[in-house]
């Protein structure tokens, strides 16, 4: 079944460009479009959407608040933030609001398509290095980002904490498996338990919480 994509951007030309790229893919279908956050929220409530490509700066309701509201809906689609600037505070806010990742608008088409497939399959950290650079910049501004003994983390086993730190450093399941000498399936199980125990949506939320609690410091080290 094709991945149902919704395009949200106030620039019609950009939406047209993205639509042409996606329409050429046998496993993707653009099922809806919106020109601002208010319209996006209305459309999501009446259309089956798997992945939303969300612009940040829009009239009426910006992409961050639209993402927050969409992610609060029952069975929400995954949201992929598209931003003009690397290391943009809006992108960080978008991740905190529930987005599964972010990409630059001028990303090569192949990377965008891979990101949509990745987010749809649940592997949320689309560009770990970019996510880490962004979090490194904003982590010092986070409230209470200095308590590695944060009470939420007490639910984790020692091994799960280890895995969480490596996820927050941008490592894939395969890389974590190699580092800890575990099977990839075991790492996947650990990640699943971390998400369940902490009530998190995906890997991006793991990264954000790790920085917020100080489990991982700016610079990427636990």
XYZ file of C-alpha atoms in Angstrom:
222
model
C 0.000 0.000 0.000
C 1.334 3.419 -0.963
C 2.550 5.832 1.720
C -0.089 8.572 1.926
C 1.680 11.930 2.087
C 0.299 15.374 2.875
C 2.154 18.538 1.811
C 1.872 21.608 4.056
C 3.537 24.778 2.759
C 2.308 28.280 2.026
C 4.291 28.381 -1.234
C 2.298 26.737 -4.017
C 5.386 26.368 -6.208
C 7.206 24.342 -3.564
C 4.210 22.087 -3.033
C 4.016 21.524 -6.792
C 7.694 20.569 -6.913
C 7.388 18.122 -4.041
C 4.188 16.658 -5.531
C 5.946 15.965 -8.837
C 8.815 14.195 -7.076
C 6.498 12.076 -4.921
C 4.060 11.265 -7.729
C 6.884 9.557 -9.636
C 7.315 7.029 -6.800
C 5.382 3.758 -7.025
C 5.135 3.537 -3.219
C 3.956 7.095 -2.513
C 0.796 9.094 -3.081
C 0.067 12.755 -2.295
C -3.408 12.584 -0.772
C -3.748 16.150 0.526
C -2.216 19.623 0.603
C -2.582 22.667 2.850
C -1.283 26.237 2.743
C -1.161 26.887 6.497
C -1.324 25.109 9.850
C -5.036 25.708 10.441
C -5.955 24.140 7.112
C -3.503 21.283 7.754
C -5.214 20.396 11.029
C -8.641 20.402 9.385
C -7.445 18.181 6.539
C -5.716 15.672 8.842
C -8.989 15.190 10.724
C -10.840 14.242 7.546
C -8.173 12.437 5.479
C -6.132 9.281 6.042
C -2.532 10.483 6.030
C 0.632 8.523 6.910
C 3.310 11.227 6.679
C 2.998 15.029 6.743
C 5.725 17.171 5.160
C 5.444 20.307 7.288
C 6.826 23.745 6.539
C 7.683 25.833 9.610
C 6.996 29.453 8.739
C 3.386 29.828 7.630
C 0.527 32.298 8.185
C -2.358 31.697 10.652
C -0.658 28.795 12.440
C 3.032 27.968 12.149
C 4.372 24.484 11.521
C 5.522 23.896 15.092
C 2.123 24.540 16.667
C 0.407 22.676 13.819
C 2.728 19.711 14.506
C 1.914 19.819 18.218
C -1.819 19.779 17.533
C -1.615 17.094 14.849
C 0.476 14.828 17.095
C -2.136 15.224 19.837
C -4.831 13.789 17.537
C -5.869 10.120 17.867
C -3.632 7.898 15.682
C -1.711 10.851 14.249
C 0.398 10.689 11.097
C 4.175 11.013 11.328
C 5.385 14.588 10.785
C 8.574 15.470 8.929
C 9.547 19.126 9.373
C 11.004 20.910 6.357
C 13.095 23.926 7.246
C 15.079 26.450 5.217
C 17.890 26.775 7.727
C 20.129 24.147 9.253
C 20.302 24.468 13.048
C 17.016 26.305 13.146
C 15.401 26.737 16.557
C 12.059 26.071 14.885
C 13.221 22.589 13.959
C 14.144 21.848 17.576
C 10.752 23.112 18.711
C 9.184 20.899 16.069
C 10.961 17.823 17.420
C 9.745 18.652 20.913
C 6.236 19.106 19.514
C 6.264 15.544 18.252
C 7.819 15.635 14.768
C 9.647 12.467 13.781
C 12.511 14.362 12.185
C 13.438 17.287 10.006
C 15.087 17.932 6.660
C 16.329 20.979 4.829
C 14.078 22.114 1.986
C 16.943 21.945 -0.513
C 17.678 18.305 0.321
C 18.309 16.137 -2.792
C 15.100 14.351 -3.866
C 16.566 10.925 -3.138
C 17.277 11.878 0.468
C 13.794 13.317 0.944
C 12.198 10.120 -0.386
C 14.409 7.995 1.852
C 13.443 10.203 4.814
C 9.717 9.773 4.121
C 10.124 5.977 3.926
C 12.272 5.974 7.054
C 9.793 8.036 9.085
C 6.879 5.951 7.828
C 8.587 2.741 8.953
C 9.132 4.203 12.425
C 12.869 4.897 12.251
C 12.530 8.493 13.272
C 16.043 9.907 13.347
C 16.293 10.889 9.709
C 19.617 12.699 9.882
C 21.320 11.824 13.186
C 24.309 14.117 12.639
C 22.093 17.103 11.892
C 19.807 16.267 14.814
C 22.821 16.052 17.124
C 24.263 19.369 15.920
C 20.920 21.036 16.462
C 20.489 19.560 19.932
C 24.073 20.418 20.865
C 23.246 24.026 20.125
C 20.003 24.181 22.068
C 20.600 21.699 24.894
C 22.207 24.340 27.180
C 18.977 26.375 26.954
C 16.758 23.489 28.024
C 15.107 23.727 31.430
C 16.692 21.453 33.989
C 19.215 20.003 31.563
C 21.565 18.924 34.319
C 19.968 16.066 36.217
C 21.029 12.657 34.887
C 19.101 11.025 37.733
C 15.833 12.375 36.347
C 13.014 10.324 37.886
C 11.672 9.191 34.506
C 14.968 7.442 33.815
C 14.769 5.357 37.002
C 12.402 3.016 35.133
C 15.233 1.924 32.828
C 17.659 -0.916 33.409
C 21.381 -0.156 33.203
C 21.524 -1.690 29.713
C 18.533 0.360 28.554
C 20.259 3.536 29.776
C 23.338 2.552 27.776
C 21.235 2.041 24.671
C 19.385 5.324 25.239
C 22.674 7.257 25.424
C 23.851 5.724 22.134
C 20.499 6.451 20.447
C 20.835 10.064 21.624
C 24.319 10.219 20.129
C 22.810 9.428 16.729
C 23.839 5.779 16.380
C 21.693 3.381 14.359
C 20.549 0.036 15.786
C 23.323 -1.686 13.823
C 25.995 0.637 15.203
C 24.668 0.220 18.755
C 24.699 -3.569 18.321
C 28.343 -3.468 17.233
C 29.307 -1.141 20.094
C 27.615 -3.230 22.806
C 28.281 -6.627 21.159
C 24.580 -7.446 20.927
C 22.375 -8.623 18.083
C 20.495 -5.949 16.186
C 17.216 -7.629 17.180
C 18.171 -7.295 20.861
C 18.937 -3.591 20.406
C 15.577 -3.113 18.697
C 13.896 -4.801 21.687
C 15.729 -2.494 24.103
C 14.697 0.589 22.099
C 11.091 -0.617 22.136
C 11.185 -1.048 25.909
C 12.691 2.420 26.368
C 9.872 3.948 24.309
C 7.230 2.033 26.289
C 8.669 2.717 29.748
C 9.146 6.429 29.107
C 5.933 6.900 27.116
C 7.805 8.215 24.074
C 6.659 8.189 20.480
C 9.895 7.440 18.644
C 13.690 7.778 18.582
C 13.631 11.548 18.179
C 11.704 11.849 21.441
C 14.362 9.638 23.067
C 17.055 12.054 21.857
C 15.199 15.114 23.142
C 14.578 13.560 26.579
C 18.201 12.430 26.870
C 19.334 16.020 26.354
C 16.635 17.517 28.563
C 17.542 15.290 31.486
C 21.289 15.721 31.022
C 21.773 11.995 30.339
C 23.623 13.222 27.263
C 25.481 16.538 27.391
C 25.883 19.085 24.639
C 28.692 17.663 22.566
C 27.014 14.276 22.406
C 28.652 12.513 25.352
C 26.832 10.803 28.179
